[in-house]
PDB file of C-alpha atoms in Angstrom:
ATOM      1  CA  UNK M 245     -18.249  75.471  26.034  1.00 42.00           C
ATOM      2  CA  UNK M 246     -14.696  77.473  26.458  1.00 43.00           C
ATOM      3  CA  UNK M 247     -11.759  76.130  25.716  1.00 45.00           C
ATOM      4  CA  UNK M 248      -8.866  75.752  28.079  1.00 42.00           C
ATOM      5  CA  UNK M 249      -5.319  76.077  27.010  1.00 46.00           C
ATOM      6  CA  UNK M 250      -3.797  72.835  26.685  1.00 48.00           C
ATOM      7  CA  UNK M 251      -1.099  72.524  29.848  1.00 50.00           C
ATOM      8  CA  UNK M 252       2.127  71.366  28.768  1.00 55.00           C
ATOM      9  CA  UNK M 253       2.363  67.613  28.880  1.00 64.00           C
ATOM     10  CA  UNK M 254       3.591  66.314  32.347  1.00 88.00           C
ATOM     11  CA  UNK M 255       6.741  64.564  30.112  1.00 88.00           C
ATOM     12  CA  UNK M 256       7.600  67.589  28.507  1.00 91.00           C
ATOM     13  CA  UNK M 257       7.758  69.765  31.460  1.00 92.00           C
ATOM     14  CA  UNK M 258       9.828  67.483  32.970  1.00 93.00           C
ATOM     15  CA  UNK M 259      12.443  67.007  30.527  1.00 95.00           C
ATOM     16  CA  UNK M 260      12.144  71.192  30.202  1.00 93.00           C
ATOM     17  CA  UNK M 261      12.667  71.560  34.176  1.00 91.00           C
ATOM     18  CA  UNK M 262      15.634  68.769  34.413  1.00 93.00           C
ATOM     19  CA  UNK M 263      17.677  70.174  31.179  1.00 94.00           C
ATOM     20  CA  UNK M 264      17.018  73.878  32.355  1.00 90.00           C
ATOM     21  CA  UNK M 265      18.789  72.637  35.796  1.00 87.00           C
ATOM     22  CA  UNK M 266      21.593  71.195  34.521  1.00 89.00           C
ATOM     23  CA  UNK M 267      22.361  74.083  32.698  1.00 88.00           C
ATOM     24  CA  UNK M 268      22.335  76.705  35.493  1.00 82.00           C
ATOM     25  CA  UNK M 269      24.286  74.044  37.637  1.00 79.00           C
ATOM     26  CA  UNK M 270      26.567  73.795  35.120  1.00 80.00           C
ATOM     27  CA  UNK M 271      26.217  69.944  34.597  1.00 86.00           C
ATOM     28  CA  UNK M 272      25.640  71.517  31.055  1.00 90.00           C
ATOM     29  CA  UNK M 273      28.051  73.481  29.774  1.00 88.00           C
ATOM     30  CA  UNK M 274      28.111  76.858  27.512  1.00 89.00           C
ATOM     31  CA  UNK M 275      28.044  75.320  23.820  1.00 91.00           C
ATOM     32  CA  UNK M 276      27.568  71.720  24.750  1.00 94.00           C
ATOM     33  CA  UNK M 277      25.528  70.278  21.718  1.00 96.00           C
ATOM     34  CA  UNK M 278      22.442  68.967  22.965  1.00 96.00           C
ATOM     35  CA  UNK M 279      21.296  65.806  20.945  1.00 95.00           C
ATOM     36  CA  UNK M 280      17.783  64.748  21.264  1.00 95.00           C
ATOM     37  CA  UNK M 281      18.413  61.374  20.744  1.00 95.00           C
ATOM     38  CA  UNK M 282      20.926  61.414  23.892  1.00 95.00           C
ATOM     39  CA  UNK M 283      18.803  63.213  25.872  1.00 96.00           C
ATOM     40  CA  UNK M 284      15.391  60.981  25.439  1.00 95.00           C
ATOM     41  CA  UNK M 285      17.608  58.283  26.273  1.00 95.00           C
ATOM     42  CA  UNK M 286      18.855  59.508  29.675  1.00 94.00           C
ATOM     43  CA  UNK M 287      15.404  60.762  30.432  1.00 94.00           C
ATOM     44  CA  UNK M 288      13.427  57.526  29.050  1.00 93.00           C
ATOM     45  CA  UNK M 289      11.255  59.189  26.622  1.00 94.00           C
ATOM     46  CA  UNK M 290      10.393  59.536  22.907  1.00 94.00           C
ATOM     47  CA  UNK M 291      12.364  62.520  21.102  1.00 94.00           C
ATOM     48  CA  UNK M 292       9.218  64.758  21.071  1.00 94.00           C
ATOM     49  CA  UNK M 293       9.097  66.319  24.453  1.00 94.00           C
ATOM     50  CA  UNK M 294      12.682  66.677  24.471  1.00 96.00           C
ATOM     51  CA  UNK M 295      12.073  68.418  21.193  1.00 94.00           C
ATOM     52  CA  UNK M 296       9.408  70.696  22.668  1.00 95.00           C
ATOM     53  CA  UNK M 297      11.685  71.253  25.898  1.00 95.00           C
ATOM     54  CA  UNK M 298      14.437  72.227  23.423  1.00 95.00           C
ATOM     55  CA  UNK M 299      12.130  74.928  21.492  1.00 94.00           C
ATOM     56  CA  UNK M 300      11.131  76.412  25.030  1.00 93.00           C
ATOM     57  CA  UNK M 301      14.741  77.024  25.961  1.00 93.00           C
ATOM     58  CA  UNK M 302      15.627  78.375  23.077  1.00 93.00           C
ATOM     59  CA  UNK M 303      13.230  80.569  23.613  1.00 89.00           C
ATOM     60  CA  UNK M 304      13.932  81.723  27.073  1.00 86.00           C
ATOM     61  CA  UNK M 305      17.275  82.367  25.481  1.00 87.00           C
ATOM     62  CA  UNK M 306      19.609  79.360  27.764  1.00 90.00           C
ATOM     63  CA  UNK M 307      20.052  77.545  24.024  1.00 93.00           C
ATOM     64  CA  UNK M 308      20.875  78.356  20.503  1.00 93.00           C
ATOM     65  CA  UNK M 309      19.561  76.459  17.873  1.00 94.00           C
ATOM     66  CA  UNK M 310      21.277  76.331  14.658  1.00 89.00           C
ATOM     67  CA  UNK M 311      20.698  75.070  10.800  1.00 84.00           C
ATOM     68  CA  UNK M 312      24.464  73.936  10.901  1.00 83.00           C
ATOM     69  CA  UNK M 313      25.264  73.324  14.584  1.00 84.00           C
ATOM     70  CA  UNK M 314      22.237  71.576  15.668  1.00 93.00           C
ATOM     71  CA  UNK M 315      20.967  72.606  19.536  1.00 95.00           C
ATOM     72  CA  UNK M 316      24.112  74.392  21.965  1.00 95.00           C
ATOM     73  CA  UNK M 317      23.640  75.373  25.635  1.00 94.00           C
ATOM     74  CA  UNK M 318      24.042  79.395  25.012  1.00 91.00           C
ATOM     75  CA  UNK M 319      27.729  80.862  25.179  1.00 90.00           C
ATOM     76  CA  UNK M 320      28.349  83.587  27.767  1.00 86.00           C
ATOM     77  CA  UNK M 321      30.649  86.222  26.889  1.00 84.00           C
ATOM     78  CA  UNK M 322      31.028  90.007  28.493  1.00 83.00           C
ATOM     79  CA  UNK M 323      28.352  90.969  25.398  1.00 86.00           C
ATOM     80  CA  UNK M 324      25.787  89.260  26.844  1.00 87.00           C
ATOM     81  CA  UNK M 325      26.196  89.416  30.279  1.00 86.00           C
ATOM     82  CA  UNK M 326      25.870  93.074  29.767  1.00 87.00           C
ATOM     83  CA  UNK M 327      22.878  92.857  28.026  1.00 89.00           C
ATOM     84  CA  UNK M 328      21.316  90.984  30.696  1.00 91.00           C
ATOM     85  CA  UNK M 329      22.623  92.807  33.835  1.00 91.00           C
ATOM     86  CA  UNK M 330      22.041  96.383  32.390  1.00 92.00           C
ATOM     87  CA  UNK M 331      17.904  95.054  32.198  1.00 94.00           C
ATOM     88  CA  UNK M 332      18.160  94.158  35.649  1.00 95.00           C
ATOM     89  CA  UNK M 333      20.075  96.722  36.862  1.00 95.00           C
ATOM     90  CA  UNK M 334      17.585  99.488  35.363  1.00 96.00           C
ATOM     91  CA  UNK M 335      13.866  97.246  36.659  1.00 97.00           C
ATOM     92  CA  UNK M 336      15.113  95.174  39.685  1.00 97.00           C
ATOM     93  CA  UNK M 337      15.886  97.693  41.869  1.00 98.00           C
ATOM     94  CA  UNK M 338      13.128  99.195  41.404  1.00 98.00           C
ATOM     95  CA  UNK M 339      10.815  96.370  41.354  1.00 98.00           C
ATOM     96  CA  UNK M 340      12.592  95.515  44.885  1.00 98.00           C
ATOM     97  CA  UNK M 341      11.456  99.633  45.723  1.00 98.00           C
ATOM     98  CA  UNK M 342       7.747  99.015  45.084  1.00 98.00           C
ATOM     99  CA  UNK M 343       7.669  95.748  46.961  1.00 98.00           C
ATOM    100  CA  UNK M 344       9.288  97.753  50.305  1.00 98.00           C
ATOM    101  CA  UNK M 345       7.189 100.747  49.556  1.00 98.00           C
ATOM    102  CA  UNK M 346       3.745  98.610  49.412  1.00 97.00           C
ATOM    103  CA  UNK M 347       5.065  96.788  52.630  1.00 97.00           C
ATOM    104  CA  UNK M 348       4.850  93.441  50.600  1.00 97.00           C
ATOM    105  CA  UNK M 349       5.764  90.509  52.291  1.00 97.00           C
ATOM    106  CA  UNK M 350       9.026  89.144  52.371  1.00 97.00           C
ATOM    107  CA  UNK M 351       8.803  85.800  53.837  1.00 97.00           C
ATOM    108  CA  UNK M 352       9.597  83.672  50.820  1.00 97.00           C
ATOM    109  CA  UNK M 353      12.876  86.081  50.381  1.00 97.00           C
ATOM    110  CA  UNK M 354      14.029  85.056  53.947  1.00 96.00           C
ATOM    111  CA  UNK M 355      12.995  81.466  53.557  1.00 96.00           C
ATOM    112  CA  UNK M 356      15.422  81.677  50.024  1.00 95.00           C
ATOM    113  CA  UNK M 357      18.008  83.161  52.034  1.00 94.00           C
ATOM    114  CA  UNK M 358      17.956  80.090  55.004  1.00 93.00           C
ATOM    115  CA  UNK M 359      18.142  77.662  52.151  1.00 92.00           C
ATOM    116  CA  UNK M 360      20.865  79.227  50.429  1.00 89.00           C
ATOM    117  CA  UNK M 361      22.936  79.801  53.540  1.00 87.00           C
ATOM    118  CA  UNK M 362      21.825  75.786  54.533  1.00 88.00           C
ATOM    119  CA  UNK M 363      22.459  74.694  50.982  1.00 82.00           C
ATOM    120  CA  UNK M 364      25.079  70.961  50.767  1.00 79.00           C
ATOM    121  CA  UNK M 365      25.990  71.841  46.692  1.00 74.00           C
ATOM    122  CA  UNK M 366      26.269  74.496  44.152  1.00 72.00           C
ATOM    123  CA  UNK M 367      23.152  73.264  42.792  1.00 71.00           C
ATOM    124  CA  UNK M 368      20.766  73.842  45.874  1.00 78.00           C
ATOM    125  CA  UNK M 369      22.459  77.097  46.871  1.00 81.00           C
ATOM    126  CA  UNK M 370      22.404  78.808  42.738  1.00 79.00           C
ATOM    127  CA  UNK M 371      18.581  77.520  42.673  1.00 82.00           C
ATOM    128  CA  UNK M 372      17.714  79.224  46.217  1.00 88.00           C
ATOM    129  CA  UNK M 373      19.655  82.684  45.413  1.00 88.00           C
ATOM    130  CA  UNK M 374      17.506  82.883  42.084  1.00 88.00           C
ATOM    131  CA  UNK M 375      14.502  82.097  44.160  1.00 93.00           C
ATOM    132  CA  UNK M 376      15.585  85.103  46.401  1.00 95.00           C
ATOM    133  CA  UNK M 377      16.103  87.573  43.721  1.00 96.00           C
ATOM    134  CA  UNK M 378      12.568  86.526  42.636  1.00 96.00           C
ATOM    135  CA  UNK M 379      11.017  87.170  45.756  1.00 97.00           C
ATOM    136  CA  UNK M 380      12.306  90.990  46.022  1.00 98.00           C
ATOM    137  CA  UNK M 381      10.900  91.751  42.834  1.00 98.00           C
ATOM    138  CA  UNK M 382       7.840  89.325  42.399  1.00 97.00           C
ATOM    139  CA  UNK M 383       5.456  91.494  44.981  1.00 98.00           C
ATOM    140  CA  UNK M 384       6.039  94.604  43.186  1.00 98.00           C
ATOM    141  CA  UNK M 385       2.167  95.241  42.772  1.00 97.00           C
ATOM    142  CA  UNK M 386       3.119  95.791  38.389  1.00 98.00           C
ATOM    143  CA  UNK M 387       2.586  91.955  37.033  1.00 97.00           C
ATOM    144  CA  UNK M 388       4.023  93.312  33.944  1.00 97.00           C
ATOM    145  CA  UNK M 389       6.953  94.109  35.659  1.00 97.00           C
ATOM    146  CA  UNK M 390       7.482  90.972  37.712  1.00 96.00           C
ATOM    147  CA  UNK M 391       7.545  88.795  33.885  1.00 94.00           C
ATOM    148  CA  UNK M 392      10.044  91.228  32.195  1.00 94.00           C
ATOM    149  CA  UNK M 393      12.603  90.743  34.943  1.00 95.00           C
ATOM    150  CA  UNK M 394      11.487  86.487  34.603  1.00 92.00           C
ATOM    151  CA  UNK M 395      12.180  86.054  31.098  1.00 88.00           C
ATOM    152  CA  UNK M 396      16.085  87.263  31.848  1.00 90.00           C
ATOM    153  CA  UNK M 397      15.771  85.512  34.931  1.00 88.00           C
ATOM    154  CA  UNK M 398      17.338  82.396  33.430  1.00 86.00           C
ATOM    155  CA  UNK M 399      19.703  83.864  31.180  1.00 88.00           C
ATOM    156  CA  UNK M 400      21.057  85.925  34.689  1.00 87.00           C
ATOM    157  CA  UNK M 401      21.085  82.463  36.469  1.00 83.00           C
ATOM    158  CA  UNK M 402      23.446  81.242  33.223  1.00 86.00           C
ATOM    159  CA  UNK M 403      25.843  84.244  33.451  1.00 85.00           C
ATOM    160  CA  UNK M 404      26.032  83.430  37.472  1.00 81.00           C
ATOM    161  CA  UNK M 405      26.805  79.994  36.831  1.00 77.00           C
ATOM    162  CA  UNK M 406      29.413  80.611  33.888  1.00 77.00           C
ATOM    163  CA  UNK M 407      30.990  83.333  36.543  1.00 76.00           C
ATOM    164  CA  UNK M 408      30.822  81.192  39.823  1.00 70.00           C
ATOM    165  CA  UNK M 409      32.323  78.077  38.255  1.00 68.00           C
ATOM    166  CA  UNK M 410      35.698  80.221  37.571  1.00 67.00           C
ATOM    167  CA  UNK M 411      35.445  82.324  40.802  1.00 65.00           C
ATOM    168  CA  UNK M 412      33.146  81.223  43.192  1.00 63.00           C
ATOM    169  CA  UNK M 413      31.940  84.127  45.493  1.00 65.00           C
ATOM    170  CA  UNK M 414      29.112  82.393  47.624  1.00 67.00           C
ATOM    171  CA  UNK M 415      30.007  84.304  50.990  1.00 75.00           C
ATOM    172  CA  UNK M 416      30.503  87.969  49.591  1.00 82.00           C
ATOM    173  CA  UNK M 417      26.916  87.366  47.284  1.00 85.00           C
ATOM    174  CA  UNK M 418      25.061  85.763  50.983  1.00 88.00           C
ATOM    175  CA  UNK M 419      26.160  88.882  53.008  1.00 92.00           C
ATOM    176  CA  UNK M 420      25.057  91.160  50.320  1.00 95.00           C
ATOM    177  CA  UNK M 421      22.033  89.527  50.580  1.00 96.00           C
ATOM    178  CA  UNK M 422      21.172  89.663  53.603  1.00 96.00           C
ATOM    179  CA  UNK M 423      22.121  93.544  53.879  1.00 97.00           C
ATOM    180  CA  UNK M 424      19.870  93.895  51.059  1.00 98.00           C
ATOM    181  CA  UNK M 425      16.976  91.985  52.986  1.00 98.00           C
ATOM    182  CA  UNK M 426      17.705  93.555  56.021  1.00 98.00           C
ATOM    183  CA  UNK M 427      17.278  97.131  54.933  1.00 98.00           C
ATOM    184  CA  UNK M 428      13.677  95.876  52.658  1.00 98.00           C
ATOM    185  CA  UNK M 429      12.508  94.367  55.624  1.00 97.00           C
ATOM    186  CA  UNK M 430      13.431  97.622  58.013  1.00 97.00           C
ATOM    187  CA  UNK M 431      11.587  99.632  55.522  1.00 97.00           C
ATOM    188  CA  UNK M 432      14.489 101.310  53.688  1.00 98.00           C
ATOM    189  CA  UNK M 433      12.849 101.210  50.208  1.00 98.00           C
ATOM    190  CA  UNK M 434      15.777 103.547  48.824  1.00 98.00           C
ATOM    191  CA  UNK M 435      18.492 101.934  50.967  1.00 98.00           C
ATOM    192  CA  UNK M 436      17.277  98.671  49.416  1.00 98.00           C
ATOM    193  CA  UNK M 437      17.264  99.067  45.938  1.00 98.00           C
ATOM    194  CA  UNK M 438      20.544 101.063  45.698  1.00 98.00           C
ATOM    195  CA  UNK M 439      21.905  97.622  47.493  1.00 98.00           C
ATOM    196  CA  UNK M 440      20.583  95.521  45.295  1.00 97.00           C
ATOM    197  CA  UNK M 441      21.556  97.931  42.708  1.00 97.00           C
ATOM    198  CA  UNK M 442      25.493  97.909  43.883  1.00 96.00           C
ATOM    199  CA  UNK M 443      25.076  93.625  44.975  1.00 94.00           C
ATOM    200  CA  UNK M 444      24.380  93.138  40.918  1.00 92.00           C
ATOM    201  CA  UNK M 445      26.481  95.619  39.328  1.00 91.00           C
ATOM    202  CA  UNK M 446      29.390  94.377  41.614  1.00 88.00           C
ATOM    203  CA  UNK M 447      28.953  90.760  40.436  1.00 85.00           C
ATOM    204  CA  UNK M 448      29.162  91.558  36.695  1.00 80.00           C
ATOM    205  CA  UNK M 449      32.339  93.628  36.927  1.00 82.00           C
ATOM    206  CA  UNK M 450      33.975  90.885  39.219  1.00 79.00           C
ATOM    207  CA  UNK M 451      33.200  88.205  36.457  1.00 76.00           C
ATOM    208  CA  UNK M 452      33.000  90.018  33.198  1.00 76.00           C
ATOM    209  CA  UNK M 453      35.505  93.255  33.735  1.00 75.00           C
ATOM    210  CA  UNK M 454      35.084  94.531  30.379  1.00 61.00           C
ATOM    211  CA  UNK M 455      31.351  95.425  31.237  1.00 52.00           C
ATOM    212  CA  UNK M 456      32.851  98.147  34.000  1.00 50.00           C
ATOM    213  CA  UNK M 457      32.203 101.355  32.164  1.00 47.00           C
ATOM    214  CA  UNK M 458      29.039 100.410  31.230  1.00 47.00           C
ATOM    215  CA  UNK M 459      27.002  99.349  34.780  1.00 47.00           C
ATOM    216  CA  UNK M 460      27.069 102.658  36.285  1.00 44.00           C
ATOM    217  CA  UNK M 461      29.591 103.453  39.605  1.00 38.00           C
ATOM    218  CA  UNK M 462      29.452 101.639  42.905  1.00 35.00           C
ATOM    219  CA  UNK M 463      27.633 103.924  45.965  1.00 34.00           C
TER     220      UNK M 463
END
């Protein structure tokens, strides 16, 4: 008989989903230890999913584990935001390109869009732009693609959160997106990605100025 890989266990996953929220809501905050002991507490479990949880973050980059400091939600400086915003400023645009070139649909970026605009908290509306930014990129028709630009997808949602919580920028950010969505969905496969292209290169010279001379010139 085959094996099937094992699933992660149902506690796991959801100490992994409700830690990984509070971080890019900010209820978390950049190098906040993370003790398991607190955290099985709040969540009602043993220490081993929140273990597990821990070593999946940490992977994904959003913590830092350390022989010395114990578990930290990751610190955001200009050196990493740069990292992270010159990958997705060389594949998303691009990605977004393919998707309006293949005539993809684009219904789950609009429905994003209603729920960010609709959005009562920070929380909701940061969770529904990420979903957006996914949904430009995601029908690309190159898989490979689509998981490059997800495993900096949370590390881009930290930086936004770090940025927004000293200079919030929702309305600027919504009409950029909706420019960007209303040239994909007209067709404009160039005039899209060089949007989306200016929309994220904007945001990371707004919050992290030191990055300027190295994310290219605005159109």
């Amino acid at each position: 008989m085959t094996s099937v890989p094992t699933p992660i266990p149902s506690r796991t996953q959801f100490v992994l989903e409700e830690i990984k929220r509070r971080i890019l809501t900010g209820r978390l905050t950049p190098g906040q230890a993370l003790v398991e002991a607190e955290l099985a507490a709040q969540f009602g479990v043993s220490k081993t999913p929140v273990r597990e949880a821990l070593k999946t973050l940490a992977g994904t980059g959003l913590v830092v584990m350390s022989q010395y400091k114990g578990v930290t939600v990751r610190m955001v400086d200009a050196d990493m935001a740069r990292e992270v915003y010159d990958v997705r400023l060389l594949l998303e645009p691009e990605a977004l390109r393919r998707t309006v070139r293949r005539n993809a649909s684009l219904d789950a970026a609009r429905d994003a869009l209603e729920r960010a605009d609709a959005a009562d908290d920070t929380a909701e509306r940061s969770l529904a732009n990420r979903e957006f930014h996914r949904a430009l990129y995601l029908p690309c028709g190159n898989p490979l693609l689509g998981r490059m630009l997800d495993e900096v997808r949370d590390q881009a949602a930290l930086v936004s959160a770090v940025a927004w919580a000293s200079s919030p920028s929702w309305e600027r950010e919504a009409g950029e997106h909706r420019e960007i969505l209303r040239l994909a969905l007209g067709g404009d496969a160039d005039g899209a990605a060089r949007a989306l292209h200016d929309h994220i290169a904007s945001f990371v010279r707004r919050a992290f100025p030191d990055t300027a001379g190295d994310q290219g010139e605005e159109a």
